[in-house]
Structure formats: structure tokens, C-alpha cells
Amino acid sequence: MDKLIPILSAVVGFAVTALLGFVVIPYLKKLKFGQTILDIGPKWHKGKQGTPTMGGIMIMAGVGVALAVAVTTALIADSAFSQELKSKYHIIVLSAGFVMALLMGGIGFIDDYIKVVKKRNLGLTARQKTFLQLLVSAGYLATLALAGMDKTWLPFIGNINIFSGFGLLFWPIALMFIYGFTNAVNLTDGLDGLASSVTLVVACAMMLAAGRLNMAGMNVMSAALGGACVGFIFWNAKPARVFMGDTGSMFLGGMVVALSFGIGRPVLLIFAGCLYFLEAISVMLQVGYYKLTKKRLFKMAPLHHHFEMSGWSEEKVVLFFSLIALVGCVLALLPIYLNW
């Protein structure tokens, strides 16, 4: 049963997300919730104008139902997951992570709604979005602290106390870490199938990490996320019939962060989420370089657009970026499997 529950979680996550496409996509079309393609993007993206967006609600529903089914199954059948559900700490970590991801997705939903319905292309202002994201991040960290989280793990060092001495730096760093990675995943969502494909790779790595560390809850949550990503790729692979929007990308950002904190090793997301980091840093470098020289370092940022402008097809960029993510995930798993 220990192996069957994660498999069940992945299958349900896939099935719910994929099947919802038959209902949600026509409904979004009926509401005319179509994506507006900005003029600053690649010209050939104009053909995507009007493609339904806010499809991230399909992923959110897929993960949510998968977790509910997994929890229900665990309560009926004896397993490692059912044993964890008897622990208040594990229940809080699991539920707080999912709620945090939902709230991040909710912020993205508001942003999408303003863009699509209110016809304000930029959505929430940067200050509004930053305030809401930091508020959710702080609430999540406070919940973990109150639940009893008192240490974090670093390679070659091991667990360190986060309530004394040098360990106190964990809290401000963690706050910016959650905020930064959530936005980095958001920046990665720019090509058909890109964010969902990269996140699928990361989810699989987190599932392997959780399995190795005997963390059944995180194993199940990773499987649910991976399955939902596959279900969404069914509709989002080129040519995309729906976009996830900020609703989906910010939910995915919240989920990968929740998984890294859930296994007690958020630092490993630096490697597992290296592709997200590269996308974000390309934007910062582009802006900084332009301010200094009035020239562009990349043909276009985020990084996936640079490769597009260099003549790469969307499919090639997605495959290449997924392979980069895979390499990063292997590096992230090495310390766990080699007991560093």
C-alpha cells in the first residue's frame, strides 16, 4: 500500500486535470477569457491571441482531488502515510503547504482576472502583488514555526537550529526564497508546455527525495503535482489549447516551494529549480545591463525567449530546458542518496 498510494495520487491528479479540460476550456472560451499577447513579445506569438487562459485552476483541482483521495485511502488502509496522518506536525506541514500554494494561485487568479476581465494588461501592480506574496509567505513560515519546525538541513553540515545564532538568518532568507521562486516559476511560463514540463521534472525529483527520506506525505503530494502536470501538458503542449496563466504558474511555484520545505531541505531547490533560477536571473541581468549600457545582454528575456529569437522552435526549447532541469534535479538528489 505504501507504493500504491503515491501511484493512485499521480493517476488521480492526471485524470482530474486532463478530464477537466473538456469542461473548463469550453467554459473559458464562452466567457471569452482569452490571453492578450503583448506587442513586446515575439511577433509569431500573436497567433496565440485569444487562447483561453486561467487554466491553472485545472491543475489546482487535480492536485486537490488527488490529495483528498490519497488521504481518504490512507485512513482506510494501513500505510506509512496513514501513520503520518496521526502526527499533528505532518498534517500541518502537508496542509499548510497546499494552502500556501492555493493562496499563491489565488493571487495569480486575481492578476489574471484583472488582465482578462478588466482589460488591464499588467494586472495587479508590482507593489500589490509583492505585498500579497510576502504576506502569504510569512503566514506559511509562521505556521511551520508554530507547528514545531526548528531546524533546516544544509549539505555537508546537516541539520542546523533555526531559532538561535546563525540559524536565525533562515527566516528572512526563507521569506525571500519563497517569494523569489514563486515568481521565478511565473517567469518560466512563457512557451507552450514549458512551465508544466519543467515542474513535472522537479515534482518527480521531490518524489524521489521524499521516498528516500521516508516522508510519505511529501511523496504523495509530489506524485499528485506530477500527475496534474502531465494532465495539463495534454492540453498545453504546442499548439496550446489553454494557458495556465498566473493562476497556474504561481500555484506551481507555491507547490515546489512547499515540497522543498516539506522534506526539510529547501536549499536543494536551488539545484532542482535551477531552470527557474536561470529564467529569473536572465531578467535581472537584462534589466541591469540595459540600465548600465542601454544595450541588451539577451535578445529577449526571460531566457526562453532568447533561444526563441535565436531560431529555436518552442518544442526544442521546452525539451532543452527540461533536460537542464533534470541535470539540476540529479545534483539535488545526490546529497540525499549519498548521505552527504
CSV table of N, CA, C and O in Angstrom, one decimal, residues 85-192:
chain,number,residue,atom,x,y,z
A,85,LEU,N,-0.4,10.6,9.1
A,85,LEU,CA,-1.6,11.4,9.4
A,85,LEU,C,-2.0,11.4,10.8
A,85,LEU,O,-2.9,12.2,11.2
A,86,LYS,N,-1.4,10.6,11.6
A,86,LYS,CA,-1.7,10.6,13.1
A,86,LYS,C,-0.8,11.6,13.8
A,86,LYS,O,-1.0,11.9,15.0
A,87,SER,N,0.1,12.2,13.0
A,87,SER,CA,1.0,13.2,13.6
A,87,SER,C,0.5,14.6,13.3
A,87,SER,O,0.4,15.0,12.1
A,88,LYS,N,0.3,15.4,14.3
A,88,LYS,CA,-0.2,16.8,14.1
A,88,LYS,C,0.8,17.6,13.2
A,88,LYS,O,0.4,18.4,12.4
A,89,TYR,N,2.1,17.4,13.5
A,89,TYR,CA,3.1,18.1,12.7
A,89,TYR,C,3.0,17.8,11.2
A,89,TYR,O,3.0,18.7,10.4
A,90,HIS,N,3.0,16.6,10.9
A,90,HIS,CA,2.9,16.2,9.5
A,90,HIS,C,1.6,16.7,8.8
A,90,HIS,O,1.7,17.1,7.6
A,91,ILE,N,0.5,16.6,9.5
A,91,ILE,CA,-0.7,17.1,8.9
A,91,ILE,C,-0.6,18.6,8.6
A,91,ILE,O,-1.0,19.1,7.6
A,92,ILE,N,0.0,19.4,9.6
A,92,ILE,CA,0.1,20.8,9.4
A,92,ILE,C,1.0,21.1,8.3
A,92,ILE,O,0.7,22.0,7.4
A,93,VAL,N,2.1,20.5,8.2
A,93,VAL,CA,3.1,20.7,7.1
A,93,VAL,C,2.5,20.4,5.7
A,93,VAL,O,2.6,21.2,4.8
A,94,LEU,N,1.8,19.3,5.6
A,94,LEU,CA,1.1,19.0,4.4
A,94,LEU,C,0.0,20.0,4.0
A,94,LEU,O,0.0,20.5,2.9
A,95,SER,N,-0.9,20.2,4.9
A,95,SER,CA,-2.0,21.1,4.6
A,95,SER,C,-1.5,22.6,4.4
A,95,SER,O,-2.0,23.3,3.5
A,96,ALA,N,-0.6,23.0,5.3
A,96,ALA,CA,-0.1,24.4,5.1
A,96,ALA,C,0.6,24.6,3.8
A,96,ALA,O,0.4,25.7,3.2
A,97,GLY,N,1.3,23.6,3.3
A,97,GLY,CA,2.0,23.7,2.0
A,97,GLY,C,1.0,23.9,0.9
A,97,GLY,O,1.1,24.7,0.0
A,98,PHE,N,0.0,23.0,0.9
A,98,PHE,CA,-1.1,23.1,-0.1
A,98,PHE,C,-1.9,24.4,-0.1
A,98,PHE,O,-2.1,25.0,-1.1
A,99,VAL,N,-2.2,24.8,1.1
A,99,VAL,CA,-3.0,26.1,1.3
A,99,VAL,C,-2.1,27.2,0.8
A,99,VAL,O,-2.6,28.2,0.1
A,100,MET,N,-0.8,27.2,1.1
A,100,MET,CA,0.0,28.3,0.7
A,100,MET,C,0.1,28.4,-0.8
A,100,MET,O,0.0,29.4,-1.5
A,101,ALA,N,0.2,27.2,-1.5
A,101,ALA,CA,0.2,27.1,-3.0
A,101,ALA,C,-1.1,27.6,-3.5
A,101,ALA,O,-1.2,28.3,-4.5
A,102,LEU,N,-2.2,27.3,-2.9
A,102,LEU,CA,-3.6,27.7,-3.3
A,102,LEU,C,-3.7,29.2,-3.2
A,102,LEU,O,-4.2,29.9,-4.1
A,103,LEU,N,-3.2,29.8,-2.1
A,103,LEU,CA,-3.2,31.2,-2.0
A,103,LEU,C,-2.4,32.0,-3.0
A,103,LEU,O,-2.8,33.0,-3.5
A,104,MET,N,-1.2,31.4,-3.3
A,104,MET,CA,-0.4,31.9,-4.4
A,104,MET,C,-1.1,31.9,-5.7
A,104,MET,O,-1.1,32.8,-6.5
A,105,GLY,N,-1.8,30.7,-6.0
A,105,GLY,CA,-2.6,30.6,-7.2
A,105,GLY,C,-3.7,31.6,-7.2
A,105,GLY,O,-4.1,32.1,-8.2
A,106,GLY,N,-4.3,31.9,-6.0
A,106,GLY,CA,-5.4,32.8,-5.8
A,106,GLY,C,-4.9,34.2,-6.2
A,106,GLY,O,-5.7,35.0,-6.9
A,107,ILE,N,-3.7,34.6,-5.8
A,107,ILE,CA,-3.1,35.9,-6.2
A,107,ILE,C,-3.0,36.0,-7.7
A,107,ILE,O,-3.3,37.0,-8.4
A,108,GLY,N,-2.5,34.8,-8.3
A,108,GLY,CA,-2.4,34.8,-9.7
A,108,GLY,C,-3.7,34.9,-10.4
A,108,GLY,O,-3.9,35.5,-11.5
A,109,PHE,N,-4.8,34.3,-9.8
A,109,PHE,CA,-6.1,34.3,-10.4
A,109,PHE,C,-6.6,35.8,-10.4
A,109,PHE,O,-7.2,36.2,-11.4
A,110,ILE,N,-6.4,36.5,-9.3
A,110,ILE,CA,-6.8,37.9,-9.3
A,110,ILE,C,-6.1,38.7,-10.4
A,110,ILE,O,-6.7,39.5,-11.1
A,111,ASP,N,-4.8,38.4,-10.5
A,111,ASP,CA,-4.0,39.1,-11.5
A,111,ASP,C,-4.5,38.8,-12.9
A,111,ASP,O,-4.7,39.7,-13.8
A,112,ASP,N,-4.8,37.5,-13.2
A,112,ASP,CA,-5.4,37.1,-14.5
A,112,ASP,C,-6.8,37.7,-14.7
A,112,ASP,O,-7.1,38.2,-15.8
A,113,TYR,N,-7.6,37.8,-13.7
A,113,TYR,CA,-8.9,38.3,-13.8
A,113,TYR,C,-8.9,39.8,-14.2
A,113,TYR,O,-9.6,40.2,-15.0
A,114,ILE,N,-8.0,40.5,-13.6
A,114,ILE,CA,-7.8,41.9,-13.9
A,114,ILE,C,-7.4,42.1,-15.3
A,114,ILE,O,-7.9,43.0,-16.1
A,115,LYS,N,-6.5,41.3,-15.8
A,115,LYS,CA,-6.0,41.4,-17.1
A,115,LYS,C,-7.0,41.0,-18.2
A,115,LYS,O,-7.2,41.7,-19.2
A,116,VAL,N,-7.8,39.9,-17.9
A,116,VAL,CA,-8.7,39.4,-18.9
A,116,VAL,C,-10.1,40.1,-18.8
A,116,VAL,O,-10.6,40.5,-19.9
A,117,VAL,N,-10.6,40.3,-17.6
A,117,VAL,CA,-12.0,40.8,-17.5
A,117,VAL,C,-12.0,42.4,-17.4
A,117,VAL,O,-12.8,43.0,-18.1
A,118,LYS,N,-11.0,42.9,-16.7
A,118,LYS,CA,-11.0,44.4,-16.5
A,118,LYS,C,-10.2,45.0,-17.6
A,118,LYS,O,-10.1,46.2,-17.7
A,119,LYS,N,-9.5,44.2,-18.5
A,119,LYS,CA,-8.8,44.6,-19.7
A,119,LYS,C,-7.6,45.5,-19.3
A,119,LYS,O,-7.3,46.5,-20.0
A,120,ARG,N,-7.0,45.2,-18.1
A,120,ARG,CA,-5.8,45.9,-17.7
A,120,ARG,C,-4.6,45.0,-17.9
A,120,ARG,O,-4.4,44.0,-17.1
A,121,ASN,N,-3.9,45.1,-19.0
A,121,ASN,CA,-2.9,44.1,-19.4
A,121,ASN,C,-1.8,43.8,-18.4
A,121,ASN,O,-1.3,42.7,-18.3
A,122,LEU,N,-1.5,44.7,-17.5
A,122,LEU,CA,-0.5,44.5,-16.5
A,122,LEU,C,-1.0,43.9,-15.2
A,122,LEU,O,-0.3,43.5,-14.3
A,123,GLY,N,-2.3,43.7,-15.1
A,123,GLY,CA,-2.9,43.1,-13.9
A,123,GLY,C,-2.7,43.9,-12.6
A,123,GLY,O,-2.7,45.1,-12.6
A,124,LEU,N,-2.4,43.1,-11.5
A,124,LEU,CA,-2.0,43.7,-10.3
A,124,LEU,C,-0.7,44.6,-10.4
A,124,LEU,O,0.1,44.2,-11.2
A,125,THR,N,-0.6,45.6,-9.7
A,125,THR,CA,0.6,46.4,-9.7
A,125,THR,C,1.7,45.6,-9.0
A,125,THR,O,1.4,44.6,-8.2
A,126,ALA,N,3.0,45.9,-9.3
A,126,ALA,CA,4.1,45.2,-8.7
A,126,ALA,C,4.0,45.2,-7.2
A,126,ALA,O,4.3,44.2,-6.5
A,127,ARG,N,3.7,46.4,-6.6
A,127,ARG,CA,3.6,46.5,-5.2
A,127,ARG,C,2.5,45.7,-4.6
A,127,ARG,O,2.6,45.1,-3.5
A,128,GLN,N,1.3,45.7,-5.2
A,128,GLN,CA,0.2,44.9,-4.8
A,128,GLN,C,0.6,43.4,-4.7
A,128,GLN,O,0.3,42.7,-3.8
A,129,LYS,N,1.1,42.9,-5.8
A,129,LYS,CA,1.5,41.5,-5.9
A,129,LYS,C,2.6,41.1,-4.9
A,129,LYS,O,2.5,40.1,-4.3
A,130,THR,N,3.6,42.0,-4.8
A,130,THR,CA,4.7,41.7,-3.8
A,130,THR,C,4.1,41.7,-2.4
A,130,THR,O,4.5,40.8,-1.6
A,131,PHE,N,3.3,42.6,-2.1
A,131,PHE,CA,2.7,42.6,-0.7
A,131,PHE,C,1.9,41.3,-0.4
A,131,PHE,O,2.1,40.7,0.6
A,132,LEU,N,1.1,40.9,-1.3
A,132,LEU,CA,0.3,39.7,-1.1
A,132,LEU,C,1.1,38.5,-1.1
A,132,LEU,O,0.9,37.6,-0.2
A,133,GLN,N,2.1,38.4,-1.9
A,133,GLN,CA,3.0,37.2,-1.9
A,133,GLN,C,3.8,37.1,-0.7
A,133,GLN,O,4.0,36.0,-0.1
A,134,LEU,N,4.4,38.3,-0.2
A,134,LEU,CA,5.1,38.2,1.0
A,134,LEU,C,4.3,37.9,2.2
A,134,LEU,O,4.7,37.3,3.2
A,135,LEU,N,3.0,38.4,2.2
A,135,LEU,CA,2.1,38.1,3.3
A,135,LEU,C,1.8,36.6,3.4
A,135,LEU,O,1.8,36.0,4.5
A,136,VAL,N,1.5,36.0,2.2
A,136,VAL,CA,1.3,34.6,2.2
A,136,VAL,C,2.5,33.8,2.6
A,136,VAL,O,2.4,32.8,3.4
A,137,SER,N,3.7,34.2,2.2
A,137,SER,CA,5.0,33.6,2.5
A,137,SER,C,5.2,33.6,4.0
A,137,SER,O,5.6,32.6,4.6
A,138,ALA,N,5.0,34.8,4.6
A,138,ALA,CA,5.2,35.0,6.0
A,138,ALA,C,4.2,34.1,6.8
A,138,ALA,O,4.6,33.5,7.8
A,139,GLY,N,3.0,34.1,6.4
A,139,GLY,CA,2.0,33.3,7.1
A,139,GLY,C,2.3,31.8,7.0
A,139,GLY,O,2.2,31.1,8.0
A,140,TYR,N,2.9,31.3,5.9
A,140,TYR,CA,3.3,29.9,5.8
A,140,TYR,C,4.4,29.6,6.7
A,140,TYR,O,4.4,28.6,7.4
A,141,LEU,N,5.4,30.5,6.7
A,141,LEU,CA,6.6,30.3,7.6
A,141,LEU,C,6.2,30.3,9.1
A,141,LEU,O,6.6,29.5,9.9
A,142,ALA,N,5.3,31.2,9.4
A,142,ALA,CA,4.8,31.3,10.8
A,142,ALA,C,4.1,30.0,11.2
A,142,ALA,O,4.2,29.5,12.3
A,143,THR,N,3.3,29.5,10.3
A,143,THR,CA,2.6,28.2,10.6
A,143,THR,C,3.5,27.1,10.8
A,143,THR,O,3.3,26.3,11.7
A,144,LEU,N,4.6,27.0,10.0
A,144,LEU,CA,5.6,25.9,10.2
A,144,LEU,C,6.3,26.1,11.5
A,144,LEU,O,6.5,25.1,12.2
A,145,ALA,N,6.6,27.3,11.9
A,145,ALA,CA,7.3,27.6,13.1
A,145,ALA,C,6.4,27.2,14.3
A,145,ALA,O,6.9,26.5,15.3
A,146,LEU,N,5.1,27.5,14.3
A,146,LEU,CA,4.2,27.2,15.3
A,146,LEU,C,3.9,25.7,15.4
A,146,LEU,O,3.6,25.2,16.5
A,147,ALA,N,4.1,25.0,14.3
A,147,ALA,CA,3.8,23.6,14.2
A,147,ALA,C,5.0,22.8,14.9
A,147,ALA,O,4.8,21.7,15.2
A,148,GLY,N,6.2,23.5,14.9
A,148,GLY,CA,7.3,22.8,15.6
A,148,GLY,C,8.5,22.7,14.7
A,148,GLY,O,9.5,22.1,15.1
A,149,MET,N,8.5,23.3,13.5
A,149,MET,CA,9.7,23.2,12.7
A,149,MET,C,10.8,24.1,13.3
A,149,MET,O,10.7,25.3,13.6
A,150,ASP,N,11.9,23.4,13.7
A,150,ASP,CA,13.0,24.2,14.4
A,150,ASP,C,14.4,24.0,13.8
A,150,ASP,O,15.4,24.4,14.4
A,151,LYS,N,14.4,23.3,12.6
A,151,LYS,CA,15.8,23.1,12.0
A,151,LYS,C,15.6,23.0,10.5
A,151,LYS,O,14.5,22.8,10.0
A,152,THR,N,16.7,23.2,9.8
A,152,THR,CA,16.8,23.1,8.4
A,152,THR,C,18.1,22.3,8.1
A,152,THR,O,19.0,22.3,8.9
A,153,TRP,N,18.2,21.8,6.9
A,153,TRP,CA,19.4,21.0,6.5
A,153,TRP,C,20.2,21.7,5.5
A,153,TRP,O,19.7,22.3,4.6
A,154,LEU,N,21.5,21.5,5.7
A,154,LEU,CA,22.5,22.1,4.7
A,154,LEU,C,23.5,21.0,4.3
A,154,LEU,O,23.9,20.2,5.1
A,155,PRO,N,23.8,20.9,3.0
A,155,PRO,CA,24.8,19.9,2.5
A,155,PRO,C,26.1,19.9,3.3
A,155,PRO,O,26.6,21.0,3.6
A,156,PHE,N,26.6,18.8,3.7
A,156,PHE,CA,27.9,18.6,4.3
A,156,PHE,C,27.9,19.1,5.8
A,156,PHE,O,28.9,19.0,6.5
A,157,ILE,N,26.8,19.8,6.2
A,157,ILE,CA,26.7,20.3,7.5
A,157,ILE,C,25.7,19.6,8.3
A,157,ILE,O,25.9,19.2,9.5
A,158,GLY,N,24.6,19.3,7.7
A,158,GLY,CA,23.5,18.6,8.4
A,158,GLY,C,22.4,19.6,8.9
A,158,GLY,O,22.3,20.7,8.4
A,159,ASN,N,21.7,19.2,9.9
A,159,ASN,CA,20.6,20.0,10.5
A,159,ASN,C,21.2,21.1,11.3
A,159,ASN,O,22.1,20.9,12.1
A,160,ILE,N,20.6,22.3,11.2
A,160,ILE,CA,21.0,23.4,12.0
A,160,ILE,C,19.8,24.0,12.7
A,160,ILE,O,18.7,24.0,12.1
A,161,ASN,N,20.0,24.5,13.9
A,161,ASN,CA,18.9,25.1,14.6
A,161,ASN,C,18.6,26.5,14.0
A,161,ASN,O,19.4,27.3,13.9
A,162,ILE,N,17.3,26.7,13.7
A,162,ILE,CA,16.9,28.0,13.1
A,162,ILE,C,16.3,29.0,14.1
A,162,ILE,O,15.7,30.0,13.7
A,163,PHE,N,16.5,28.7,15.4
A,163,PHE,CA,16.0,29.6,16.4
A,163,PHE,C,17.1,30.2,17.3
A,163,PHE,O,16.8,30.7,18.3
A,164,SER,N,18.3,30.0,16.9
A,164,SER,CA,19.4,30.5,17.6
A,164,SER,C,20.6,30.8,16.7
A,164,SER,O,20.8,30.1,15.7
A,165,GLY,N,21.4,31.8,17.1
A,165,GLY,CA,22.7,32.1,16.4
A,165,GLY,C,22.5,32.3,14.9
A,165,GLY,O,21.6,33.0,14.5
A,166,PHE,N,23.4,31.8,14.2
A,166,PHE,CA,23.5,31.9,12.7
A,166,PHE,C,22.2,31.4,12.1
A,166,PHE,O,21.8,31.9,11.1
A,167,GLY,N,21.6,30.4,12.7
A,167,GLY,CA,20.3,29.8,12.2
A,167,GLY,C,19.2,30.8,12.1
A,167,GLY,O,18.3,30.6,11.3
A,168,LEU,N,19.2,31.9,12.8
A,168,LEU,CA,18.1,32.9,12.7
A,168,LEU,C,18.0,33.6,11.4
A,168,LEU,O,17.0,34.1,11.0
A,169,LEU,N,19.1,33.5,10.6
A,169,LEU,CA,19.1,34.1,9.3
A,169,LEU,C,18.2,33.3,8.3
A,169,LEU,O,17.8,33.8,7.3
A,170,PHE,N,17.9,32.1,8.8
A,170,PHE,CA,17.0,31.3,8.0
A,170,PHE,C,15.7,32.0,7.6
A,170,PHE,O,15.2,31.9,6.5
A,171,TRP,N,15.1,32.7,8.6
A,171,TRP,CA,13.8,33.2,8.4
A,171,TRP,C,13.7,34.3,7.3
A,171,TRP,O,12.8,34.2,6.4
A,172,PRO,N,14.5,35.3,7.4
A,172,PRO,CA,14.5,36.3,6.3
A,172,PRO,C,14.9,35.7,4.9
A,172,PRO,O,14.3,36.1,3.9
A,173,ILE,N,15.8,34.8,4.9
A,173,ILE,CA,16.2,34.2,3.7
A,173,ILE,C,15.1,33.3,3.1
A,173,ILE,O,14.8,33.3,1.9
A,174,ALA,N,14.4,32.6,4.0
A,174,ALA,CA,13.3,31.7,3.6
A,174,ALA,C,12.2,32.6,3.0
A,174,ALA,O,11.5,32.2,2.1
A,175,LEU,N,11.9,33.7,3.6
A,175,LEU,CA,10.9,34.6,3.2
A,175,LEU,C,11.1,35.0,1.7
A,175,LEU,O,10.2,34.9,0.9
A,176,MET,N,12.3,35.4,1.4
A,176,MET,CA,12.7,35.9,0.1
A,176,MET,C,12.8,34.7,-0.9
A,176,MET,O,12.5,34.8,-2.1
A,177,PHE,N,13.2,33.5,-0.3
A,177,PHE,CA,13.3,32.3,-1.1
A,177,PHE,C,11.9,31.9,-1.6
A,177,PHE,O,11.8,31.6,-2.8
A,178,ILE,N,10.9,31.9,-0.8
A,178,ILE,CA,9.6,31.6,-1.2
A,178,ILE,C,9.0,32.6,-2.3
A,178,ILE,O,8.5,32.2,-3.3
A,179,TYR,N,9.2,33.8,-1.9
A,179,TYR,CA,8.8,34.9,-2.8
A,179,TYR,C,9.5,34.8,-4.2
A,179,TYR,O,8.9,34.9,-5.3
A,180,GLY,N,10.8,34.6,-4.1
A,180,GLY,CA,11.6,34.6,-5.4
A,180,GLY,C,11.3,33.4,-6.3
A,180,GLY,O,11.1,33.6,-7.5
A,181,PHE,N,11.2,32.2,-5.7
A,181,PHE,CA,10.9,31.0,-6.5
A,181,PHE,C,9.5,31.0,-7.1
A,181,PHE,O,9.3,30.5,-8.2
A,182,THR,N,8.6,31.5,-6.3
A,182,THR,CA,7.2,31.6,-6.8
A,182,THR,C,7.2,32.5,-8.1
A,182,THR,O,6.5,32.1,-9.1
A,183,ASN,N,7.8,33.6,-8.0
A,183,ASN,CA,7.9,34.5,-9.2
A,183,ASN,C,8.7,33.9,-10.3
A,183,ASN,O,8.5,34.2,-11.5
A,184,ALA,N,9.8,33.2,-10.0
A,184,ALA,CA,10.6,32.6,-11.0
A,184,ALA,C,9.9,31.5,-11.8
A,184,ALA,O,10.0,31.5,-13.0
A,185,VAL,N,9.0,30.8,-11.2
A,185,VAL,CA,8.2,29.8,-11.9
A,185,VAL,C,7.2,30.6,-12.8
A,185,VAL,O,6.9,30.2,-13.9
A,186,ASN,N,6.7,31.7,-12.3
A,186,ASN,CA,5.8,32.5,-13.1
A,186,ASN,C,6.5,33.0,-14.3
A,186,ASN,O,5.9,33.0,-15.4
A,187,LEU,N,7.8,33.4,-14.2
A,187,LEU,CA,8.5,33.9,-15.4
A,187,LEU,C,8.8,32.7,-16.4
A,187,LEU,O,8.9,33.0,-17.6
A,188,THR,N,8.9,31.5,-15.9
A,188,THR,CA,9.1,30.4,-16.7
A,188,THR,C,8.0,30.0,-17.7
A,188,THR,O,8.1,29.4,-18.7
A,189,ASP,N,6.8,30.5,-17.3
A,189,ASP,CA,5.6,30.2,-18.1
A,189,ASP,C,5.5,31.2,-19.2
A,189,ASP,O,4.8,32.2,-19.1
A,190,GLY,N,6.1,30.8,-20.3
A,190,GLY,CA,6.1,31.7,-21.5
A,190,GLY,C,6.0,31.0,-22.8
A,190,GLY,O,5.8,31.6,-23.9
A,191,LEU,N,6.2,29.7,-22.8
A,191,LEU,CA,6.0,28.9,-24.0
A,191,LEU,C,5.1,27.7,-23.8
A,191,LEU,O,4.9,27.3,-22.6
A,192,ASP,N,4.5,27.2,-24.8
A,192,ASP,CA,3.6,26.1,-24.7
A,192,ASP,C,4.3,24.9,-24.0
A,192,ASP,O,5.2,24.4,-24.5
